Short mmCIF file of C-alpha atoms and ligand atoms in Angstrom, two decimals:
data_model
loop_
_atom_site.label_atom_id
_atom_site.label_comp_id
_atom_site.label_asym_id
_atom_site.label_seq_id
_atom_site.Cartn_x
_atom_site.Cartn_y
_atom_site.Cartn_z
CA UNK A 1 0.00 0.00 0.00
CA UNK A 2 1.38 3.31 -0.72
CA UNK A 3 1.31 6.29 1.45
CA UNK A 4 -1.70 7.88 -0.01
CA UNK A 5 -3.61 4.52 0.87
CA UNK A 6 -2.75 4.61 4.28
CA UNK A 7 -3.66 7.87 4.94
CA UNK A 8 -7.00 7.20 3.67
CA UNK A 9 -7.74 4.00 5.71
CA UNK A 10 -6.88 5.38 8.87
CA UNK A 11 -9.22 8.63 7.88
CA UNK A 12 -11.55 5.37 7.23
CA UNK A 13 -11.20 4.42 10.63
CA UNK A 14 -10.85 7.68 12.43
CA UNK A 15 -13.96 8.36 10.91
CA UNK A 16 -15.75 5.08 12.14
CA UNK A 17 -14.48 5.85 15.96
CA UNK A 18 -14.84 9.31 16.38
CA UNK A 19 -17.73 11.21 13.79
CA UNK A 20 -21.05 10.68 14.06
CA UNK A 21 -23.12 11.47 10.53
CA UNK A 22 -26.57 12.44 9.61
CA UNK A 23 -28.54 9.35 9.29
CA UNK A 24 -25.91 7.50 10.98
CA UNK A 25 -25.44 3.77 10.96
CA UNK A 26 -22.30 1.97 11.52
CA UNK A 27 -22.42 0.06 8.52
CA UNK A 28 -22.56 2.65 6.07
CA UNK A 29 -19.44 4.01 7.41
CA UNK A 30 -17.85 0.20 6.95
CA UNK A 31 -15.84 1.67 3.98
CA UNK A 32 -16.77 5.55 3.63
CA UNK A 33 -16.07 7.58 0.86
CA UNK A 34 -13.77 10.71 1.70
CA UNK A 35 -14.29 13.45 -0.88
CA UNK A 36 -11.56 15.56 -1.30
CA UNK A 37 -12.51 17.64 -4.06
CA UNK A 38 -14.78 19.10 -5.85
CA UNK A 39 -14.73 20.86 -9.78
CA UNK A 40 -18.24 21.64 -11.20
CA UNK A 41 -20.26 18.41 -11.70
CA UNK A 42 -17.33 15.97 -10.56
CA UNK A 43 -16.73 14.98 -7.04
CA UNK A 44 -13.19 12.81 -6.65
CA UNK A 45 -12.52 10.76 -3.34
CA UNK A 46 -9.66 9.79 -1.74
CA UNK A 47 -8.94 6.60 -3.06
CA UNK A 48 -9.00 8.74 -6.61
CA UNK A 49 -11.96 8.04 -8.11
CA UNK A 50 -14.57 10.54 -9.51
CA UNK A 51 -17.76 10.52 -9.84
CA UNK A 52 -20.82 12.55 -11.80
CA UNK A 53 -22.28 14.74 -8.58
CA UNK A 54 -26.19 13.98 -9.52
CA UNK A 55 -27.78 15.78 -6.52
CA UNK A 56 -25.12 18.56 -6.12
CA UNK A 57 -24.46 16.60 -3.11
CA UNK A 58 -27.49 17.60 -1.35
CA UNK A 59 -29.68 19.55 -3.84
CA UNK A 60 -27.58 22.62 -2.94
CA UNK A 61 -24.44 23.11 -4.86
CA UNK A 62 -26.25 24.73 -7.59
CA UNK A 63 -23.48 26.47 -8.87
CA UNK A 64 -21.21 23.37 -9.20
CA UNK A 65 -18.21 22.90 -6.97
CA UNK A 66 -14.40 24.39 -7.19
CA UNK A 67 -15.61 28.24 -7.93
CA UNK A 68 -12.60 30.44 -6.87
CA UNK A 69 -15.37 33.98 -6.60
CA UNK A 70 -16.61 32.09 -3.36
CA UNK A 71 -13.77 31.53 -1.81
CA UNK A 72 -12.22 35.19 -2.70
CA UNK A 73 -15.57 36.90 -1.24
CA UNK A 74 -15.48 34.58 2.22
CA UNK A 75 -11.62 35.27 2.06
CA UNK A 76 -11.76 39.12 1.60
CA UNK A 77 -15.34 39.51 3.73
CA UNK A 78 -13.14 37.60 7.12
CA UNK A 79 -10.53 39.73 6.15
CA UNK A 80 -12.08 42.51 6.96
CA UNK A 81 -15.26 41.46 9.29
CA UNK A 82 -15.86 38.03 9.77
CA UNK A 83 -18.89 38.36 12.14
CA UNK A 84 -20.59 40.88 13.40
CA UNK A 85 -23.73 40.51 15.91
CA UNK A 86 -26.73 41.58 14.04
CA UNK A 87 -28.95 41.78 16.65
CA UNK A 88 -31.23 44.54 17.77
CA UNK A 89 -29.25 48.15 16.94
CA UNK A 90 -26.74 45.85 14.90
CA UNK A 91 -26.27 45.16 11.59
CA UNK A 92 -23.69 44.78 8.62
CA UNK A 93 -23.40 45.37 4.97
CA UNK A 94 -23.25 42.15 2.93
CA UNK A 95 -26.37 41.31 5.25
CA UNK A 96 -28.04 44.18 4.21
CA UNK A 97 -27.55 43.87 0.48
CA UNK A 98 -28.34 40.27 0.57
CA UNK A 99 -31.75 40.95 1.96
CA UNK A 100 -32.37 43.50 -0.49
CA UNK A 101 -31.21 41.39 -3.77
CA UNK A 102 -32.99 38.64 -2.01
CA UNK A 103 -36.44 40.39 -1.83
CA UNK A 104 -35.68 42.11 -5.54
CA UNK A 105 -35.62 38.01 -7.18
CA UNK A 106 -38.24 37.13 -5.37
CA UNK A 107 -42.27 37.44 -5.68
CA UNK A 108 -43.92 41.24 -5.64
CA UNK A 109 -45.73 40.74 -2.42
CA UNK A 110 -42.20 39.60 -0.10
CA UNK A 111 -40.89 42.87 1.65
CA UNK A 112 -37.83 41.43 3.52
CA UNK A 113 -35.90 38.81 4.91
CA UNK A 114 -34.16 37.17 8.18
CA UNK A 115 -31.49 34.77 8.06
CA UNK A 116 -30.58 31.49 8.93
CA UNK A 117 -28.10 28.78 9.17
CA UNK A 118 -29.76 26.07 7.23
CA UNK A 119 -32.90 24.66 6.01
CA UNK A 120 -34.40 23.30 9.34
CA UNK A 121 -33.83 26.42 11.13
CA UNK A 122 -35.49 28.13 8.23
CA UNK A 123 -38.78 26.22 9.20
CA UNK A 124 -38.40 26.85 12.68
CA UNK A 125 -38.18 30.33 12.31
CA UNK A 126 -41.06 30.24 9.13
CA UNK A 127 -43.53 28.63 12.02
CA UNK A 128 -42.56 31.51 14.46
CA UNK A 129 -43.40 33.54 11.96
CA UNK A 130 -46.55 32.44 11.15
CA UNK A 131 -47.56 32.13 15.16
CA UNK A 132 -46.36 35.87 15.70
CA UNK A 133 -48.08 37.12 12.93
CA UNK A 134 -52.02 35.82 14.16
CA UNK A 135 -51.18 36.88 17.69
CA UNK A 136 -50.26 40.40 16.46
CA UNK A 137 -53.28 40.32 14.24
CA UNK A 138 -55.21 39.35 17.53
CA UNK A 139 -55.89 35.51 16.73
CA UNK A 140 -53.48 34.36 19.50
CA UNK A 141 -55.49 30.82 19.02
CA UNK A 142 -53.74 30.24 15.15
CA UNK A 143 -51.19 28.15 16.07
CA UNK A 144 -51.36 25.03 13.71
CA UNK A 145 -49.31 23.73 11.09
CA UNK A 146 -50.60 21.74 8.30
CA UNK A 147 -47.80 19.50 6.61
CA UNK A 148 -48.12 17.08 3.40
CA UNK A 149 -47.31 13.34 3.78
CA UNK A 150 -43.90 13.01 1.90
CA UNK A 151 -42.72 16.69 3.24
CA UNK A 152 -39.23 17.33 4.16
CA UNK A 153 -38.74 20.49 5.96
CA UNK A 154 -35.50 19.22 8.52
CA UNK A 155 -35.30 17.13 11.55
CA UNK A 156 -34.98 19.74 14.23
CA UNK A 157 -38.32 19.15 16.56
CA UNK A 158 -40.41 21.50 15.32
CA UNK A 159 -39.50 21.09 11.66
CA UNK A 160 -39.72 17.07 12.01
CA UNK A 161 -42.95 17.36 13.18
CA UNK A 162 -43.96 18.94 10.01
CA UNK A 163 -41.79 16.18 7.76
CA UNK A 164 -43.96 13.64 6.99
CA UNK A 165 -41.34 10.75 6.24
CA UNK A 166 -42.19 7.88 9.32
CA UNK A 167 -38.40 6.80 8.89
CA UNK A 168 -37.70 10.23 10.53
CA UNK A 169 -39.77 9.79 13.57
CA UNK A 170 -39.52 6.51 14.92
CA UNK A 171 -36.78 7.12 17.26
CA UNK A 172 -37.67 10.69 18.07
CA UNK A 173 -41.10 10.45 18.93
CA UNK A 174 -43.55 11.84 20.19
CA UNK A 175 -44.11 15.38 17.69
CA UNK A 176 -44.51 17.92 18.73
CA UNK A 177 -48.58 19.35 19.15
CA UNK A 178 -50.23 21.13 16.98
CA UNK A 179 -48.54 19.76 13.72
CA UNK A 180 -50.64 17.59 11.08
CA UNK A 181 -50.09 16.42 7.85
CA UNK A 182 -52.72 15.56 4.98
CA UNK A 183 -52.43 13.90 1.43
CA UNK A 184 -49.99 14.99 -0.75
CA UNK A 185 -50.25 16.19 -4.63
CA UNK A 186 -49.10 13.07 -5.69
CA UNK A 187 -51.00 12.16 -9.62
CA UNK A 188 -49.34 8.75 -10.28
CA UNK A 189 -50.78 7.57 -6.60
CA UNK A 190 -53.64 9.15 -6.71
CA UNK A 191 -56.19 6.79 -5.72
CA UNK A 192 -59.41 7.14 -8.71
CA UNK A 193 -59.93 9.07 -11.47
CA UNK A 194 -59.58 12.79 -10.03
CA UNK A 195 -57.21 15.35 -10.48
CA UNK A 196 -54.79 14.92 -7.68
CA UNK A 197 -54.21 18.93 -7.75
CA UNK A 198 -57.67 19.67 -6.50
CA UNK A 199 -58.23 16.99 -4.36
CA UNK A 200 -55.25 17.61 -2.35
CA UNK A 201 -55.67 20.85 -1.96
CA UNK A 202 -59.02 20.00 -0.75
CA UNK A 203 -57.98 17.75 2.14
CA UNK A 204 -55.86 20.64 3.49
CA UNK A 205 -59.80 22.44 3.61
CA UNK A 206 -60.84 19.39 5.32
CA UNK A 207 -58.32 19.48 7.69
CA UNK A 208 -58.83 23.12 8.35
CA UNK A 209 -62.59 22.91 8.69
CA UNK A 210 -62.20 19.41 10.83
CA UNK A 211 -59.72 21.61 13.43
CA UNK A 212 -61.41 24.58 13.01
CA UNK A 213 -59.93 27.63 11.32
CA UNK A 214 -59.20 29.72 13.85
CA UNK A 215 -56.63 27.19 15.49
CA UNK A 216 -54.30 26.84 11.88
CA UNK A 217 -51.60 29.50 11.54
CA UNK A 218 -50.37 28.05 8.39
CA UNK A 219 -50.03 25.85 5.98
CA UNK A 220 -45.92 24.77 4.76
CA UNK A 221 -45.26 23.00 1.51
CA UNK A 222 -42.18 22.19 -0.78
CA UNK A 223 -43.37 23.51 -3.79
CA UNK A 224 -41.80 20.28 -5.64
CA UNK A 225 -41.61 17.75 -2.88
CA UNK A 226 -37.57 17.03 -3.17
CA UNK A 227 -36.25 14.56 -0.42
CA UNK A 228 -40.29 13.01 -0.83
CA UNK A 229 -39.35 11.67 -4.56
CA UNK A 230 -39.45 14.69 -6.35
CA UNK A 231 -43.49 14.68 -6.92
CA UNK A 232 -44.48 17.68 -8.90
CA UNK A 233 -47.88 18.68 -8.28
CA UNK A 234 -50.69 19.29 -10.91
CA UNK A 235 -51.43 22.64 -11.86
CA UNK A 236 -54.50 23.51 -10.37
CA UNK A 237 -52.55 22.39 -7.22
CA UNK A 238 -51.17 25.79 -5.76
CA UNK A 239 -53.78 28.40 -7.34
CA UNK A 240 -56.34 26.66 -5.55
CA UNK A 241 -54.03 25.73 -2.54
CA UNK A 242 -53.92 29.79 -2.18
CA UNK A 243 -57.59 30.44 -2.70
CA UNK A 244 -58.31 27.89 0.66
CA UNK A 245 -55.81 29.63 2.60
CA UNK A 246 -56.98 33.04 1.79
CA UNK A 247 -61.17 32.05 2.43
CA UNK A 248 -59.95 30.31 5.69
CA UNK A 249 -56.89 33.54 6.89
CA UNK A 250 -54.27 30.57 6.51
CA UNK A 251 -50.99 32.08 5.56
CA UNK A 252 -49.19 29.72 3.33
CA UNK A 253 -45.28 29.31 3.43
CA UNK A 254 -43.50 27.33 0.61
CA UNK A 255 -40.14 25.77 1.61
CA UNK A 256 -37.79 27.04 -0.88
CA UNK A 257 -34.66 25.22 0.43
CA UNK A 258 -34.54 23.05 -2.56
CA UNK A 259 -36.67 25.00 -5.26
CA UNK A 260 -35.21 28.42 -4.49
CA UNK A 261 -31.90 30.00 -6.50
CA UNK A 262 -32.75 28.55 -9.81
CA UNK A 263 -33.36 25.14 -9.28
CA UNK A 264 -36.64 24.62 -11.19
CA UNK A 265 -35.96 26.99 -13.88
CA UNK A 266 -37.33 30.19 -11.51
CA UNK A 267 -35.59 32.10 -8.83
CA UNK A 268 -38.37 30.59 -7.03
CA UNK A 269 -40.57 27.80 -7.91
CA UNK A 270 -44.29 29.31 -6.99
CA UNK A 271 -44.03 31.38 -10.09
CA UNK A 272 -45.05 28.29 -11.96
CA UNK A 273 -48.38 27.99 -11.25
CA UNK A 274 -49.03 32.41 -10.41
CA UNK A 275 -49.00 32.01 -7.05
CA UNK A 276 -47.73 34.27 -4.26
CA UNK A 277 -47.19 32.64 -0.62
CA UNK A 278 -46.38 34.39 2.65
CA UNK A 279 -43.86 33.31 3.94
CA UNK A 280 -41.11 31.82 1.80
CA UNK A 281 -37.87 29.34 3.45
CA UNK A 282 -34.88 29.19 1.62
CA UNK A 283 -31.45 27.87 2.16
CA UNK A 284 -29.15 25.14 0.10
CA UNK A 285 -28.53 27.08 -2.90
CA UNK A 286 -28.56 30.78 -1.62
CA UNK A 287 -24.72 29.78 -1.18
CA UNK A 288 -25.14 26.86 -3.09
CA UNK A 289 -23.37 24.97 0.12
CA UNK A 290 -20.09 27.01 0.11
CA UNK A 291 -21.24 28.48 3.36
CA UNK A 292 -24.15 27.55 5.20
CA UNK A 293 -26.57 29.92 5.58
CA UNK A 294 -30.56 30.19 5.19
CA UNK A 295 -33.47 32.67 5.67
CA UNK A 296 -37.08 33.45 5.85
CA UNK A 297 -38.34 35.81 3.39
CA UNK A 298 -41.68 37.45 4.83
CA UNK A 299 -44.32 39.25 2.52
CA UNK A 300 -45.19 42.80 3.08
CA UNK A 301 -48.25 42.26 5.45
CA UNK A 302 -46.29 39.83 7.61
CA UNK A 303 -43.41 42.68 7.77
CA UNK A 304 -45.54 44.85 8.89
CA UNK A 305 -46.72 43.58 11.71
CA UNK A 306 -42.88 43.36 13.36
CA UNK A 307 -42.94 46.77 12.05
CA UNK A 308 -45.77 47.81 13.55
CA UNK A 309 -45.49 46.38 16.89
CA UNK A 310 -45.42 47.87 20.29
CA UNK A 311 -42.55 47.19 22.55
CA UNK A 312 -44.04 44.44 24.27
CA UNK A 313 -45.03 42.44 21.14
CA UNK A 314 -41.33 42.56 19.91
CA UNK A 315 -40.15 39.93 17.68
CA UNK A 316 -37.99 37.96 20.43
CA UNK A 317 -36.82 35.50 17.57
CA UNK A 318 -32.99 35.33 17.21
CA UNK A 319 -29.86 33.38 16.86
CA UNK A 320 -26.06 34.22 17.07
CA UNK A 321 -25.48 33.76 13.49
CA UNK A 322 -28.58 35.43 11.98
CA UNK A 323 -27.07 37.86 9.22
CA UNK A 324 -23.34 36.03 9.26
CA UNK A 325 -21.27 38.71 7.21
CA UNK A 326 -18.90 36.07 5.59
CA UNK A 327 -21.72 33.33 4.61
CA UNK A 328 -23.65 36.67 3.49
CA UNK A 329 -20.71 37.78 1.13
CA UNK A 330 -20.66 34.46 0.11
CA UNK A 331 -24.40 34.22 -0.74
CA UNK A 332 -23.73 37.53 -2.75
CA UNK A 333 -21.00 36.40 -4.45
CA UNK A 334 -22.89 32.59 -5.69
CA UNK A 335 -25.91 35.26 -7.06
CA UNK A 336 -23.66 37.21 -9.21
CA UNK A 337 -22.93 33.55 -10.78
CA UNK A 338 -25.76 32.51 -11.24
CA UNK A 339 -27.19 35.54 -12.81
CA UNK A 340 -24.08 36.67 -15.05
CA UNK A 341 -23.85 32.88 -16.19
CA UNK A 342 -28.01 32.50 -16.53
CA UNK A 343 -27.86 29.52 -14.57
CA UNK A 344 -31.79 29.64 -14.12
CA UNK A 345 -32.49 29.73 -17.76
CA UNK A 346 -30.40 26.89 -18.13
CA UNK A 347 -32.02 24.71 -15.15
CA UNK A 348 -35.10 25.40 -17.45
CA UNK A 349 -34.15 24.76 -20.56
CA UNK A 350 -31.41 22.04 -19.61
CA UNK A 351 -34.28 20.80 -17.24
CA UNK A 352 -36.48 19.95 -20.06
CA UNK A 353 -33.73 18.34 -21.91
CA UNK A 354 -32.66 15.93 -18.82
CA UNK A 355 -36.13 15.07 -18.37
CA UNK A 356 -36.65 13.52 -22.18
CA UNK A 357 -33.89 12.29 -21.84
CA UNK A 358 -35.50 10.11 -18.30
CA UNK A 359 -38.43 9.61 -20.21
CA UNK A 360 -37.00 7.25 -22.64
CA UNK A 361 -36.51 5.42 -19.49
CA UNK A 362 -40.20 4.68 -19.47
CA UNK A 363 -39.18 1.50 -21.42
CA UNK A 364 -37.56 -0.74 -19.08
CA UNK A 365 -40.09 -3.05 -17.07
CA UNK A 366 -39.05 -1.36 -13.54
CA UNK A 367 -40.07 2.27 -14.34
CA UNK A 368 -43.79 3.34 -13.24
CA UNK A 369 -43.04 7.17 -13.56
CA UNK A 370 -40.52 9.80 -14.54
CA UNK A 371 -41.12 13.34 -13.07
CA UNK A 372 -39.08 16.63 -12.74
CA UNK A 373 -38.84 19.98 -13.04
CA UNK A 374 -36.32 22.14 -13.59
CA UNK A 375 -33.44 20.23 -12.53
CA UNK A 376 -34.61 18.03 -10.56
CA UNK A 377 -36.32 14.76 -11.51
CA UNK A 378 -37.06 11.01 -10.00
CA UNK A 379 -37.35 8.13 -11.31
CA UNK A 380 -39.96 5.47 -9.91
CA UNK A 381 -39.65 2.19 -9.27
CA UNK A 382 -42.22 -0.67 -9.57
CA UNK A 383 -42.13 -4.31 -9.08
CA UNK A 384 -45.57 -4.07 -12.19
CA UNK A 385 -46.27 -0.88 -14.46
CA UNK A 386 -50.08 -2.29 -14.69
CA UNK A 387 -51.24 -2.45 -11.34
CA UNK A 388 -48.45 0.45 -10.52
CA UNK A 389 -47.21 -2.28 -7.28
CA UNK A 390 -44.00 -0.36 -5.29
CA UNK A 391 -40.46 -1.88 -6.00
CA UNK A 392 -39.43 -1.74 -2.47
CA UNK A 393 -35.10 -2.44 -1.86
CA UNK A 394 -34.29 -1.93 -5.79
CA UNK A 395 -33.86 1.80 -5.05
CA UNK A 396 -30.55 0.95 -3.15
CA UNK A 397 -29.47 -1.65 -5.16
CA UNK A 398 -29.44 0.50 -8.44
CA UNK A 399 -27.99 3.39 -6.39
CA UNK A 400 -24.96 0.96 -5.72
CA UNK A 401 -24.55 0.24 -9.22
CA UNK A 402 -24.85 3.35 -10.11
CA UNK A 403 -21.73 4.43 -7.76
CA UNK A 404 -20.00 1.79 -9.47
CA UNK A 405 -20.18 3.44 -12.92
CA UNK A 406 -19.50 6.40 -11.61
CA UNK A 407 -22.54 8.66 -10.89
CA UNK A 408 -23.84 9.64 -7.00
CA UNK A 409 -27.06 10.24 -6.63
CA UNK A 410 -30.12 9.04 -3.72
CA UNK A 411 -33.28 7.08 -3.36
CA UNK A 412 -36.37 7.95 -1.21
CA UNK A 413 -37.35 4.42 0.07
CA UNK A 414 -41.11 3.63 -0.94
CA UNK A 415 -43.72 2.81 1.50
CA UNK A 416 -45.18 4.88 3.40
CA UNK A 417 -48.64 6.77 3.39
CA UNK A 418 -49.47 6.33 1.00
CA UNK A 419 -47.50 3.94 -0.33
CA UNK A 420 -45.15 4.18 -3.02
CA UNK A 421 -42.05 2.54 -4.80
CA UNK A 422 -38.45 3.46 -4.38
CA UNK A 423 -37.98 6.58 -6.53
CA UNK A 424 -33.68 7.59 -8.10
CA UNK A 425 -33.91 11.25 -7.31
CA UNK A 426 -32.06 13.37 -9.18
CA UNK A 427 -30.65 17.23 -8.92
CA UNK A 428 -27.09 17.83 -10.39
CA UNK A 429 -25.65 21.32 -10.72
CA UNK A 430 -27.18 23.65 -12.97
CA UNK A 431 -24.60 23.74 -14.72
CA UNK A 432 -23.64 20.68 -15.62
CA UNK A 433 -22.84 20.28 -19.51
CA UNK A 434 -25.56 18.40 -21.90
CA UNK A 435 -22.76 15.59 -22.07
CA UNK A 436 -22.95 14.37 -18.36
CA UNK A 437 -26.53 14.85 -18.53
CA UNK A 438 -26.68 12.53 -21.41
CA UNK A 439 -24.62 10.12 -19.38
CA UNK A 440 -26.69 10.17 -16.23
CA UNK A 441 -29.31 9.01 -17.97
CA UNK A 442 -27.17 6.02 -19.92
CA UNK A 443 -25.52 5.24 -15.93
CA UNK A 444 -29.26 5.13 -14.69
CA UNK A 445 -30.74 3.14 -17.49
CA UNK A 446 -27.85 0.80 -16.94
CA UNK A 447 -27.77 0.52 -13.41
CA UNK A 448 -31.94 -0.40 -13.27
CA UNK A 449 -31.11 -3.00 -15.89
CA UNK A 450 -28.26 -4.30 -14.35
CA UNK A 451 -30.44 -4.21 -10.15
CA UNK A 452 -33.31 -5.98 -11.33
C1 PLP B 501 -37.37 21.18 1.41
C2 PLP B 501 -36.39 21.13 2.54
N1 PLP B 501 -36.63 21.84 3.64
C3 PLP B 501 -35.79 21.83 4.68
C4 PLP B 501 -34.65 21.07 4.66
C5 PLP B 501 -33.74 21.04 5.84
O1 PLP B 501 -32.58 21.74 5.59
P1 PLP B 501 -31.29 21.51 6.51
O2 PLP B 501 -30.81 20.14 6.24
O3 PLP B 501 -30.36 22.60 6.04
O4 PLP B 501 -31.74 21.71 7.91
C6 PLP B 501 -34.34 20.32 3.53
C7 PLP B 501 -33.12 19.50 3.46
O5 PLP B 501 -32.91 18.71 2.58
C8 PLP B 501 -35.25 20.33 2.45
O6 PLP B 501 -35.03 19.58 1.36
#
């Protein structure tokens, strides 16, 4: 063994004694793989191999990895401040132009944002937001959050009490009160003939009516359900979605963290179907992972009521790192990218592309659907295309041989309520050339074949 192979087996091993990971389980970790670095849609690991990044690691390096302008803005911004509180009385200047380039991509109603450090923390705050809002609008009792089934919105308490993924709860139990989840916008599982769009926006009614409006502060949902499978909804989905929360004084938040910064061919993905929410979560690509950093983005009514409050009804929501100068810098820095090299035209147009090319997919026995939007897209798996019954363990299987020919990318394990197959799930950089696109597609047609 040479010297670079020792060094990596005793990171193996370091690893294995002393670093516990998301998800963890010992036997994943039986033979990690170390990245080491990164250059736009190619990861390499220590042992030197390298693989096609298909979910820009975790649906956030949207920019693609290795750019130099991120490190030079974090580099220059600690240089010269590299945190600053921005608490009350405080604040900082790449904060402060963040916010405002933030709001100025964003939908005409949102008036201004608050950071974060990540998605979960996003949600947290997005609920606190909600809850401060209808007690400053004298409703004290709106304190409910309505969740999908399939929803990802982070495992911190609050925001796994909203995800609606059972693997996530069963050693964390009980949720937290005053968080419920209805059916999804799912079309291929739709049980009958109607139009998934409008029926799932109808059992959030139900569910409002059955609780009683004045107890539901808000309603969160993924605009494209990522970590879920990637399940697009129909598109009377959202416009009518709206119209329920407006009739019943619902606010609505979408979780941006995977849609926002480009990633469905918008700045931000309710644009697709016209419709405005309230409050908006974001995080992932706002840095596209250089840094991490996230935010809530709250619409002009919302904003006014911290604006308008007396003393005593102060927003007392905070953390140490709200407004981070460097990961702000940073955040400026990956939006100069992404609009001088029309990165979200490309996730739409490129989107499309990617997603024909998936669909040819449709012929091998194992595929029940192929979905996306934007750059991002799944592929489902089922055991029978007829009767639409779940694959359930191929998912894994054809990820593995997928790593073997080179390409990363994740499965959401079926099951579930309701219940559905394995799905591939796929999200690489929006930049990635047409050319590793093209062979994403051949490594995932290939690796299905080769699984079954
Ligand atoms: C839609 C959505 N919301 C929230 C989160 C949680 O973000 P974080 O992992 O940064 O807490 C994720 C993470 O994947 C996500 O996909």
């Amino acid at each position: 063994m040479n010297d670079v192979a020792i060094a990596a087996d005793a990171l193996v091993v370091a690893d294995q004694r002393h670093l516990i990971h998301p998800l963890h389980h010992p036997k994943d970790h039986a033979n990690a793989r170390i990245f080491v670095e990164g250059r736009g849609a190619m990861l390499r690991t220590s042992d030197g191999r390298e693989f096609i990044d298909g979910l820009s690691c975790l649906w956030n390096v949207n920019i693609g990895h290795g750019r130099k302008e991120l490190a030079d803005a974090a580099q220059a911004q600690m240089a010269t401040l590299a945190y600053a509180s921005a608490y009350a009385g405080f604040s900082n200047e790449p904060a402060i132009r963040l916010a405002e380039r933030i709001i100025g991509l964003a939908y005409d109603n949102m008036a201004a944002a608050y950071f974060t450090t990540g998605g979960a923390e996003s949600n947290e705050s997005a609920f606190k937001f909600a809850r401060y809002y209808w007690k400053r609008m004298g409703k004290p009792n709106k304190v409910k959050i309505i969740s999908r089934q399939y929803g990802y919105h982070g495992v911190t308490l609050a925001a796994m009490s909203a995800t609606s993924l059972p693997g996530y709860h069963k050693m964390f139990g009980p949720l937290v009160p005053e968080f419920l989840q209805v059916a999804p916008p799912y079309a291929y599982r739709w049980p009958g003939n109607g139009d998934a769009g409008i029926g799932a926006a109808d059992a959030v009614e139900e569910a409002i009516l059955g609780q009683g409006a004045d107890t539901i502060a808000a309603v969160i949902a993924e605009p494209v359900m990522g970590a879920g499978g990637v399940i697009v909804p129909p598109p009377t989905y959202f416009p009518r979605l709206r119209q329920i929360c407006d009739r019943h004084d619902v606010l609505l938040i979408a979780d941006e963290v995977i849609t926002g910064f480009g990633r469905t061919g918008r700045w931000f993905a309710m644009g697709h179907w016209g419709v405005e929410p309230d409050l908006v979560s974001f995080a992932k690509g706002v840095t596209s992972g250089y840094l991490p950093l996230g935010g809530v983005m709250a619409s002009k009514r919302v904003h006014q009521a911290i604006e308008d409050a007396p003393p005593d009804e102060k927003f007392m929501h905070a953390a140490t790192y709200s407004g981070h100068p460097t990961c702000c810098a940073v955040g400026l820095a990956n939006i100069d990218i992404i609009e001088k090299e029309g990165l979200v035209e490309r996730s739409a147009v490129q989107g499309r592309r990617f997603l024909e090319g998936l669909e040819t997919l449709r012929s091998l026995s194992a595929v029940g659907d192929v979905r996306g939007l934007g750059m991002m897209a799944a592929v489902e798996l089922v055991e029978d295309k007829g009767s639409r019954k779940p694959a359930i363990g191929l998912g894994p299987r054809v990820v593995a041989e997928a790593a073997t020919r080179g390409l990363i990318m994740r499965q959401r394990g079926g099951g579930g309520t309701p219940v559905s197959g394995d799905s591939l799930c796929l999200a690489p950089p929006l930049m990635t050339p047409e050319a590793t696109l093209d062979r994403i597609v051949q490594i995932v047609g290939e690796s299905i074949e080769a699984a079954s």
